[in-house]
Coordinates of C-alpha atoms in Angstrom, one line a residue:
M1 CA 102.9 94.7 96.5
S2 CA 103.5 95.4 100.0
A3 CA 107.9 94.9 101.6
S4 CA 108.8 93.8 105.0
L5 CA 111.3 93.9 107.4
G6 CA 113.7 90.3 106.1
H7 CA 112.5 90.9 102.5
Y8 CA 112.5 93.8 100.4
P9 CA 110.8 92.3 96.4
E10 CA 111.4 95.1 94.4
D11 CA 108.9 97.8 94.4
E12 CA 107.4 97.5 91.0
E13 CA 107.8 99.6 87.7
K14 CA 106.2 103.9 88.9
S15 CA 104.6 105.3 85.9
V16 CA 105.4 109.0 86.1
A17 CA 101.4 109.1 84.4
G18 CA 99.9 109.3 87.4
L19 CA 101.5 112.9 88.7
E20 CA 98.5 113.8 88.4
D21 CA 97.2 113.0 92.2
A22 CA 99.5 114.6 94.3
K23 CA 98.5 112.4 97.5
D24 CA 99.3 109.2 95.3
V25 CA 102.1 108.0 97.6
Y26 CA 103.8 106.0 94.9
A27 CA 104.6 108.9 92.9
I28 CA 105.9 110.8 95.8
E29 CA 107.8 108.5 96.6
A30 CA 109.2 107.9 92.5
A31 CA 109.3 111.7 91.9
P32 CA 109.3 114.5 94.3
D33 CA 111.2 116.4 92.8
R34 CA 108.2 116.6 89.6
V35 CA 105.2 116.7 92.2
I36 CA 106.2 119.6 94.3
V37 CA 105.8 121.3 90.8
R38 CA 102.7 120.7 89.1
R39 CA 101.3 120.8 92.6
F40 CA 103.0 124.9 92.7
G41 CA 101.7 126.3 89.9
K42 CA 103.1 129.1 89.2
L43 CA 106.1 128.9 91.6
G44 CA 106.9 125.4 89.8
P45 CA 109.3 127.0 87.6
L46 CA 111.4 128.0 90.5
L47 CA 111.5 124.9 92.5
S48 CA 112.0 122.7 89.4
R49 CA 115.4 125.3 89.1
L50 CA 116.3 124.7 92.5
F51 CA 115.7 121.1 92.6
A52 CA 117.3 120.9 89.0
S53 CA 120.4 123.2 90.7
G54 CA 120.8 120.3 93.6
V55 CA 118.8 120.5 96.2
E56 CA 116.9 118.1 97.9
A57 CA 113.3 117.6 96.7
R58 CA 112.5 114.3 98.7
G59 CA 111.6 114.7 102.6
V60 CA 109.9 112.6 104.6
E61 CA 108.3 110.5 101.0
R62 CA 109.9 107.0 101.8
M63 CA 113.2 106.5 99.8
P64 CA 112.0 103.1 96.9
E65 CA 115.1 100.1 96.9
N66 CA 115.7 100.8 93.0
Q67 CA 116.2 104.0 94.3
R68 CA 118.6 103.2 97.0
E69 CA 122.3 105.3 95.7
S70 CA 124.6 105.0 99.0
K71 CA 126.7 101.7 99.4
N72 CA 129.6 103.0 101.2
A73 CA 128.2 103.1 105.3
W74 CA 131.1 103.6 106.5
N75 CA 130.0 106.8 105.5
N76 CA 127.7 106.0 108.6
I77 CA 130.5 106.8 111.7
L78 CA 132.4 109.4 109.4
M79 CA 129.1 110.9 110.0
W80 CA 128.6 110.9 113.3
W81 CA 132.8 110.9 113.6
S82 CA 132.4 115.0 112.8
V83 CA 129.4 115.9 114.1
N84 CA 130.4 114.7 117.8
T85 CA 134.0 115.5 117.9
V86 CA 133.0 119.0 118.4
F87 CA 133.6 121.7 120.8
D88 CA 129.7 121.6 121.9
I89 CA 130.2 118.7 123.8
I90 CA 133.2 120.1 126.1
P91 CA 130.3 121.9 127.7
V92 CA 129.3 117.8 129.1
G93 CA 131.6 117.5 131.1
V94 CA 132.1 120.8 132.5
L95 CA 129.0 121.0 133.9
A96 CA 130.6 117.3 135.7
Q97 CA 132.0 119.8 138.9
S98 CA 131.4 123.2 137.4
T99 CA 127.3 122.0 138.2
F100 CA 127.5 118.3 140.2
T101 CA 131.2 118.5 141.5
L102 CA 132.0 114.8 140.5
S103 CA 135.8 114.8 140.8
F104 CA 137.8 114.0 137.7
G105 CA 137.7 109.6 137.8
N106 CA 133.3 110.0 138.6
A107 CA 132.9 111.9 135.6
V108 CA 134.7 109.8 133.6
A109 CA 133.1 106.8 134.8
T110 CA 130.1 108.4 134.5
I111 CA 130.1 109.7 131.3
L112 CA 131.3 106.8 130.4
C113 CA 128.9 103.9 131.6
F114 CA 126.4 106.1 130.6
G115 CA 127.4 107.0 127.1
T116 CA 127.9 103.7 126.8
L117 CA 123.4 103.0 127.0
G118 CA 122.6 106.8 125.0
A119 CA 124.9 105.2 122.5
I120 CA 123.9 101.3 122.2
A121 CA 120.0 102.9 122.3
T122 CA 120.7 105.5 119.4
A123 CA 122.5 102.8 117.4
F124 CA 119.5 100.3 117.6
V125 CA 117.1 103.2 116.0
A126 CA 119.9 104.1 113.4
T127 CA 119.8 100.4 112.0
L128 CA 116.0 100.2 110.8
G129 CA 117.1 103.7 108.5
P130 CA 117.9 100.5 105.6
K131 CA 115.9 98.4 106.6
T132 CA 112.9 101.1 105.8
G133 CA 113.7 104.1 104.1
L134 CA 112.1 106.1 106.1
R135 CA 113.1 108.9 107.9
T136 CA 113.4 108.3 112.2
M137 CA 109.8 110.3 113.0
I138 CA 108.7 108.4 110.4
I139 CA 108.7 104.9 112.1
T140 CA 106.6 105.8 114.8
R141 CA 104.3 105.3 112.3
F142 CA 104.4 101.5 113.1
S143 CA 103.4 101.8 116.7
S144 CA 103.0 105.2 117.5
G145 CA 100.3 105.8 114.6
Y146 CA 99.8 109.0 112.9
L147 CA 98.5 110.8 116.1
G148 CA 101.4 109.3 117.5
C149 CA 104.1 110.7 114.9
T150 CA 102.9 113.9 115.5
I151 CA 103.6 113.6 119.2
Y152 CA 106.5 112.1 119.0
S153 CA 107.3 115.4 116.1
V154 CA 106.6 118.2 118.0
L155 CA 108.6 117.0 121.0
N156 CA 111.9 116.2 118.9
I157 CA 111.1 119.6 116.5
L158 CA 112.4 120.9 120.3
T159 CA 114.7 118.4 120.8
Q160 CA 116.5 119.1 117.3
L161 CA 116.1 123.7 117.8
G162 CA 117.5 123.2 121.2
F163 CA 120.2 121.6 120.3
A164 CA 121.0 123.8 118.1
T165 CA 119.9 127.1 120.6
T166 CA 123.0 125.4 122.5
T167 CA 125.7 125.1 119.6
V168 CA 124.7 128.4 118.5
I169 CA 125.7 130.5 121.6
L170 CA 128.3 128.4 122.3
G171 CA 129.5 129.3 118.9
G172 CA 129.2 133.0 119.6
Q173 CA 130.7 132.7 122.7
T174 CA 133.1 131.7 121.0
L175 CA 134.0 134.2 118.5
S176 CA 134.1 136.9 120.6
N177 CA 136.3 136.0 123.3
I178 CA 139.2 135.1 120.2
N179 CA 139.5 139.0 120.2
P180 CA 137.3 140.4 122.7
G181 CA 135.1 144.1 122.3
T182 CA 135.4 143.8 118.5
L183 CA 133.0 140.9 117.4
P184 CA 130.0 140.1 119.7
S185 CA 128.7 137.2 120.4
V186 CA 125.0 137.6 118.2
V187 CA 126.8 138.9 115.0
G188 CA 128.8 135.3 115.7
I189 CA 125.6 133.2 116.9
I190 CA 124.4 134.4 113.4
I191 CA 127.3 133.4 111.7
I192 CA 127.3 129.9 112.8
G193 CA 123.7 129.8 112.7
V194 CA 123.8 131.0 108.2
C195 CA 127.0 128.3 108.0
S196 CA 124.4 125.5 108.8
L197 CA 121.8 126.0 107.4
I198 CA 123.6 125.9 103.4
P199 CA 124.2 121.6 103.3
C200 CA 120.6 121.4 105.2
V201 CA 118.9 123.5 102.2
V202 CA 120.9 121.8 99.9
G203 CA 120.0 118.9 101.3
Y204 CA 120.9 114.4 102.2
N205 CA 124.5 114.9 100.0
M206 CA 125.0 118.5 100.9
V207 CA 125.2 117.1 104.5
H208 CA 127.4 113.5 104.0
I209 CA 129.9 114.9 102.2
Y210 CA 130.7 118.3 104.7
E211 CA 129.8 115.3 107.5
R212 CA 132.2 113.0 105.5
Y213 CA 135.3 114.9 106.5
A214 CA 135.4 117.2 108.6
W215 CA 135.9 115.6 112.1
T216 CA 139.8 115.3 110.2
I217 CA 140.8 119.3 110.8
T218 CA 139.4 119.6 114.7
L219 CA 141.0 116.9 116.1
I220 CA 144.3 118.3 115.9
S221 CA 142.1 121.2 117.2
M222 CA 141.4 119.5 119.9
L223 CA 144.2 117.2 120.3
F224 CA 145.8 120.9 120.7
L225 CA 143.6 121.4 123.8
W226 CA 144.4 118.2 126.2
G227 CA 148.5 119.4 125.4
L228 CA 147.8 122.7 126.5
G229 CA 145.7 121.7 129.6
G230 CA 148.0 119.9 130.7
K231 CA 151.1 121.9 130.0
A232 CA 148.9 124.3 132.2
G233 CA 149.0 121.0 134.7
Y234 CA 146.0 119.1 134.5
D235 CA 145.0 117.4 138.5
I236 CA 142.7 115.4 139.0
N237 CA 142.4 115.3 143.1
A238 CA 141.5 118.8 142.3
Q239 CA 137.8 118.1 142.8
K240 CA 137.7 116.4 145.6
P241 CA 138.0 118.5 148.5
L242 CA 134.2 119.6 146.7
E243 CA 132.4 116.6 146.1
D244 CA 130.2 114.9 148.1
T245 CA 129.9 112.2 149.5
G246 CA 126.9 109.2 150.1
R247 CA 123.4 109.2 149.2
T248 CA 124.6 113.1 148.0
L249 CA 127.3 112.2 146.1
S250 CA 125.0 109.4 144.3
A251 CA 122.4 111.7 143.7
D252 CA 126.1 113.9 142.1
I253 CA 126.3 111.0 139.6
L254 CA 122.9 109.9 138.6
S255 CA 121.7 113.3 137.2
F256 CA 124.9 114.5 135.9
G257 CA 124.5 110.7 134.0
G258 CA 121.0 111.3 133.5
I259 CA 122.4 114.0 131.2
V260 CA 125.1 112.5 129.7
F261 CA 122.7 109.6 128.5
G262 CA 120.2 113.0 126.7
L263 CA 123.4 113.9 125.1
F264 CA 123.8 110.0 123.6
T265 CA 119.9 109.9 123.1
G266 CA 119.3 112.9 121.7
W267 CA 120.5 112.1 118.4
A268 CA 118.5 108.8 118.4
P269 CA 114.9 110.9 116.5
V270 CA 117.3 111.6 113.8
A271 CA 119.9 108.5 114.2
A272 CA 117.1 107.2 110.6
D273 CA 117.4 110.2 108.6
F274 CA 120.7 109.5 107.5
N275 CA 120.6 106.4 105.9
C276 CA 117.5 105.3 104.5
R277 CA 119.8 106.0 101.5
L278 CA 121.7 102.5 101.6
P279 CA 120.7 99.7 100.9
A280 CA 117.9 97.8 102.1
D281 CA 120.2 94.8 102.3
T282 CA 122.8 96.6 105.0
P283 CA 123.9 93.9 107.7
P284 CA 122.7 96.0 110.0
M285 CA 125.3 95.0 113.2
R286 CA 127.5 96.6 110.3
V287 CA 125.2 100.3 110.6
F288 CA 124.7 99.7 114.9
L289 CA 128.6 98.4 115.2
L290 CA 129.5 102.5 113.0
T291 CA 127.4 103.8 114.6
F292 CA 128.4 103.5 118.2
F293 CA 131.5 104.1 118.0
G294 CA 131.3 106.7 115.6
L295 CA 129.0 108.2 118.7
F296 CA 131.1 106.5 122.0
I297 CA 135.0 107.4 121.1
P298 CA 134.4 111.1 120.0
I299 CA 131.7 112.6 122.5
C300 CA 133.7 110.1 125.0
F301 CA 136.7 111.4 123.9
V302 CA 135.4 115.5 124.0
G303 CA 133.7 115.0 127.6
I304 CA 136.6 113.9 129.4
L305 CA 138.2 116.6 127.3
G306 CA 135.7 119.1 128.9
A307 CA 136.3 117.1 132.9
A308 CA 140.5 117.3 132.2
L309 CA 140.3 121.5 132.0
M310 CA 138.1 121.9 135.0
T311 CA 141.4 120.2 136.3
I312 CA 143.2 123.6 136.1
T313 CA 143.8 125.2 138.6
D314 CA 145.6 127.8 138.0
P315 CA 143.8 131.3 139.3
A316 CA 144.2 132.9 135.1
Y317 CA 142.7 130.3 133.8
V318 CA 139.8 130.5 137.2
T319 CA 138.9 133.4 136.9
A320 CA 138.7 133.4 132.4
F321 CA 136.1 130.6 133.1
R322 CA 133.9 132.3 135.5
G323 CA 134.5 136.2 133.3
G324 CA 133.8 133.5 129.8
S325 CA 132.0 130.1 130.4
T326 CA 133.8 128.1 128.5
G327 CA 134.8 129.7 125.6
G328 CA 136.3 132.0 127.7
L329 CA 138.2 128.7 129.2
V330 CA 138.9 127.9 126.1
A331 CA 140.8 130.6 124.5
Q332 CA 143.3 130.8 127.6
V333 CA 143.4 127.0 127.3
L334 CA 144.7 128.3 123.4
S335 CA 146.8 131.8 124.5
P336 CA 149.8 130.8 125.1
L337 CA 149.8 130.6 121.1
G338 CA 149.4 133.7 120.7
H339 CA 147.2 134.3 117.2
F340 CA 148.2 131.0 116.0
G341 CA 145.7 129.2 119.5
Q342 CA 143.7 132.4 118.6
F343 CA 143.3 130.5 115.1
I344 CA 142.4 127.4 116.4
L345 CA 140.1 128.5 118.2
V346 CA 138.4 129.3 115.3
L347 CA 137.7 126.6 114.1
L348 CA 137.0 125.3 117.5
A349 CA 133.9 127.6 117.0
L350 CA 133.0 126.1 113.3
S351 CA 133.5 122.3 114.1
L352 CA 130.0 123.8 115.7
I353 CA 129.1 123.8 112.3
A354 CA 128.9 119.5 111.7
N355 CA 127.4 119.8 115.0
N356 CA 124.3 122.2 114.4
I357 CA 123.1 120.5 111.0
P358 CA 121.4 117.7 112.1
N359 CA 120.0 119.8 114.3
T360 CA 118.7 122.2 111.5
Y361 CA 118.8 119.4 108.6
S362 CA 115.9 116.9 110.7
A363 CA 114.2 119.7 112.0
G364 CA 112.5 120.5 109.5
L365 CA 111.6 116.4 108.4
S366 CA 110.1 116.6 111.5
M367 CA 108.3 119.4 110.6
Q368 CA 106.2 118.2 107.6
A369 CA 106.1 114.3 109.7
L370 CA 103.4 116.6 111.8
G371 CA 101.3 115.3 109.3
R372 CA 100.3 115.7 105.2
P373 CA 99.4 119.5 105.0
F374 CA 103.7 120.5 106.2
A375 CA 104.5 116.7 104.4
T376 CA 103.2 119.0 101.1
I377 CA 104.9 122.5 101.8
P378 CA 108.7 121.2 100.3
R379 CA 111.4 120.5 103.3
F380 CA 113.7 123.6 102.8
F381 CA 110.7 126.2 104.5
W382 CA 111.6 123.5 107.2
V383 CA 114.8 124.0 107.4
L384 CA 114.6 128.1 107.3
L385 CA 112.5 127.6 109.3
A386 CA 113.8 125.9 111.6
F387 CA 117.2 128.5 111.5
V388 CA 115.0 131.7 112.0
V389 CA 113.8 130.1 115.0
Y390 CA 116.9 128.9 117.0
T391 CA 118.8 131.9 115.5
V392 CA 116.2 133.7 117.7
A393 CA 116.6 131.6 120.5
G394 CA 120.2 132.0 120.6
I395 CA 120.2 135.7 120.6
A396 CA 118.6 135.7 123.5
G397 CA 119.3 133.2 126.1
H398 CA 122.8 134.1 124.9
E399 CA 123.8 135.5 128.8
H400 CA 122.5 131.6 130.3
F401 CA 124.2 129.2 128.4
I402 CA 125.4 127.2 130.7
T403 CA 122.0 127.4 133.3
I404 CA 119.8 125.5 128.9
L405 CA 122.3 123.7 128.4
S406 CA 122.2 121.5 132.0
N407 CA 118.1 121.6 132.2
F408 CA 117.7 121.6 129.0
L409 CA 119.4 117.9 128.4
R410 CA 118.0 116.6 131.8
I411 CA 114.9 117.2 130.3
L412 CA 115.6 115.6 127.2
S413 CA 117.6 112.7 128.6
D414 CA 113.1 112.2 130.1
W415 CA 111.7 111.2 126.0
T416 CA 114.2 110.2 124.3
A417 CA 113.8 106.9 126.6
F418 CA 110.5 106.6 126.8
F419 CA 111.0 106.5 122.8
I420 CA 113.8 104.0 122.5
V421 CA 111.9 101.5 124.2
I422 CA 108.3 101.9 122.6
V423 CA 109.9 101.7 119.3
A424 CA 112.0 98.6 120.8
E425 CA 109.8 96.7 121.3
E426 CA 107.3 97.0 118.5
H427 CA 110.2 95.6 116.5
F428 CA 112.1 93.0 119.2
I429 CA 108.0 91.4 119.8
F430 CA 106.1 92.4 117.1
R431 CA 107.5 93.3 114.6
R432 CA 109.5 90.2 114.5
K433 CA 109.5 87.8 112.1
N434 CA 106.3 84.6 113.5
G435 CA 105.4 87.3 115.5
P436 CA 101.8 89.1 116.4
L437 CA 102.4 91.6 112.5
G438 CA 105.0 89.4 110.9
G439 CA 106.9 92.8 109.7
Y440 CA 106.8 95.9 108.4
N441 CA 103.5 96.5 105.7
L442 CA 106.4 99.3 104.5
D443 CA 103.5 101.3 101.4
D444 CA 101.1 102.1 104.7
Y445 CA 103.0 104.0 106.0
D446 CA 101.3 107.0 105.3
T447 CA 98.0 104.8 105.5
P448 CA 96.8 105.8 109.3
S449 CA 93.4 103.8 108.3
K450 CA 96.6 100.5 107.5
L451 CA 98.0 102.1 110.5
P452 CA 98.2 100.9 114.2
V453 CA 95.3 103.1 116.5
G454 CA 97.7 104.8 118.0
V455 CA 96.1 104.8 121.6
A456 CA 99.2 102.0 123.3
G457 CA 101.7 104.4 121.8
I458 CA 100.7 107.2 123.0
L459 CA 99.1 105.8 126.8
A460 CA 102.5 103.9 127.2
G461 CA 104.4 107.7 126.4
C462 CA 102.1 109.0 128.4
F463 CA 102.7 106.9 131.7
G464 CA 106.6 107.7 130.7
V465 CA 106.1 110.8 130.9
A466 CA 104.6 110.4 134.8
G467 CA 108.3 108.1 135.2
A468 CA 109.5 111.0 134.9
V469 CA 107.8 113.3 135.6
I470 CA 107.8 111.4 139.2
G471 CA 111.8 110.9 139.3
M472 CA 112.3 114.5 138.0
S473 CA 115.1 116.5 140.5
Q474 CA 115.1 120.4 139.3
A475 CA 115.7 123.8 139.7
L476 CA 111.7 124.7 138.5
Y477 CA 110.0 121.2 140.3
T478 CA 111.0 118.2 141.6
G479 CA 108.2 115.5 141.7
P480 CA 108.3 112.9 144.2
L481 CA 110.2 110.1 144.0
G482 CA 113.4 112.2 143.2
E483 CA 112.8 113.4 146.4
M484 CA 113.0 110.4 148.2
V485 CA 116.1 109.5 146.5
G486 CA 117.3 113.1 146.4
A487 CA 119.0 112.8 142.0
E488 CA 117.3 113.4 138.3
I489 CA 115.7 109.9 137.8
G490 CA 113.4 111.4 134.7
F491 CA 114.8 107.9 132.4
E492 CA 114.9 105.5 134.6
L493 CA 111.0 105.5 135.1
A494 CA 110.2 107.3 132.4
A495 CA 112.3 103.8 130.0
A496 CA 110.5 101.5 132.5
F497 CA 107.1 102.9 132.8
S498 CA 106.4 102.9 129.7
A499 CA 108.2 99.5 128.9
V500 CA 105.7 97.9 131.0
T501 CA 102.3 100.2 129.7
Y502 CA 102.9 98.9 126.6
L503 CA 103.1 94.9 126.3
P504 CA 100.0 94.2 127.6
L505 CA 98.8 97.6 125.6
R506 CA 100.3 97.2 122.0
A507 CA 99.1 93.2 122.4
L508 CA 95.3 94.0 123.1
E509 CA 95.8 97.2 120.8
I510 CA 96.1 94.1 117.4
R511 CA 93.7 91.9 119.5
L512 CA 91.0 94.1 118.9
T513 CA 92.0 95.6 115.9
G514 CA 94.2 93.3 114.1
R515 CA 97.5 96.2 113.5

């Protein structure tokens, strides 16, 4: 019996007698640990002990309604609060002045406005987790087909690994600035990476346990930064003489806004990964609001802190930033506290673990979502691979952190924009009650012949890429519209192009194929 959004009949009891066929979707949903143990033969006993010890066996398989464990939707806000009340949001606020020469007032307004748009988009995607019981990338199969899901998974792997790379670099820089000359940045990068890896190997429950409480200590540390920064002397008018005017100022705001939008929507491709175990009847508005505020409040709070720290004009603080980037500036802000300030700096550096856990966990899931051959390999293996890749990349690129962060976040916002638009149009137009398809046949999530062909989703995504390219304005390339406007407008055009093209293409696809 198929389940659809708005109505979820109880899953049929699935006997483990059919576990001999590891390709059977029902068997994998019911008992993924037993399927994996039988699949790997001689390694089975070792894997069995791992799963018995608490390591999560379930990967991208759907979570049946009768196995949903979590009923506390409040974990949604606490998790995102921990993920985003972290040190690596500060450099985004720093970019407002260091790269775009915005005044403090314009920086704050841009963070709030573009942050609202990004939080709304990401919170919508989060509502699909409890409804479907599926991970985010698998949900894209219902709009862009099996091949489209593979393409999105590749993009998401690059996104999460990119986020993880910038996170461990900042952590390494911060730890090395605690007592300069004693701990190399490379060692700090490895420490942050290893600490992020452990909860992700264990899996979903350990991730939520850690994220439920991590924000408390970090929030106290952030309050110390706000207070000590004020003691050093915030000068909210310090950037006024440096700020551009007229059309150039508008371009700076649009470009920085794209980075802020990408910071929020960078979580959209993983938003359903961490609540798919909530009951299917969890009110969508509750999930939406908890996710929205879990993103909006901490990111704005910490991002504005970064912009505020850049208004300190004391020469010692300016020199600290130039010599040690964001980590050096924060170390200087905490220096009046002596050894206690160094302790707070350690806590801030370790706060990055909470931010890096979702990157690591979801990168592994996206690798499984590439296709069945990848899904047959246990989830924790892909998590280990993700850790190795971003740690090596962090070590290789740690001397160019600000450049990596700025360029990466600009590009990131473009693809997440058309991803969100396509998923939203599919959900609200084609999958709505009494709509062309009338809901989701959730049992079909791993059956390509019953999923959309994917031509509409892939072509709309291509149009989104075209919009992003012609609206791009970066050091390596400037598109014609980006040059005309004088700003980065990639994500706006990516969303618009895909929105306009997906509707007729998908309607035609449904008419021709019926799915």
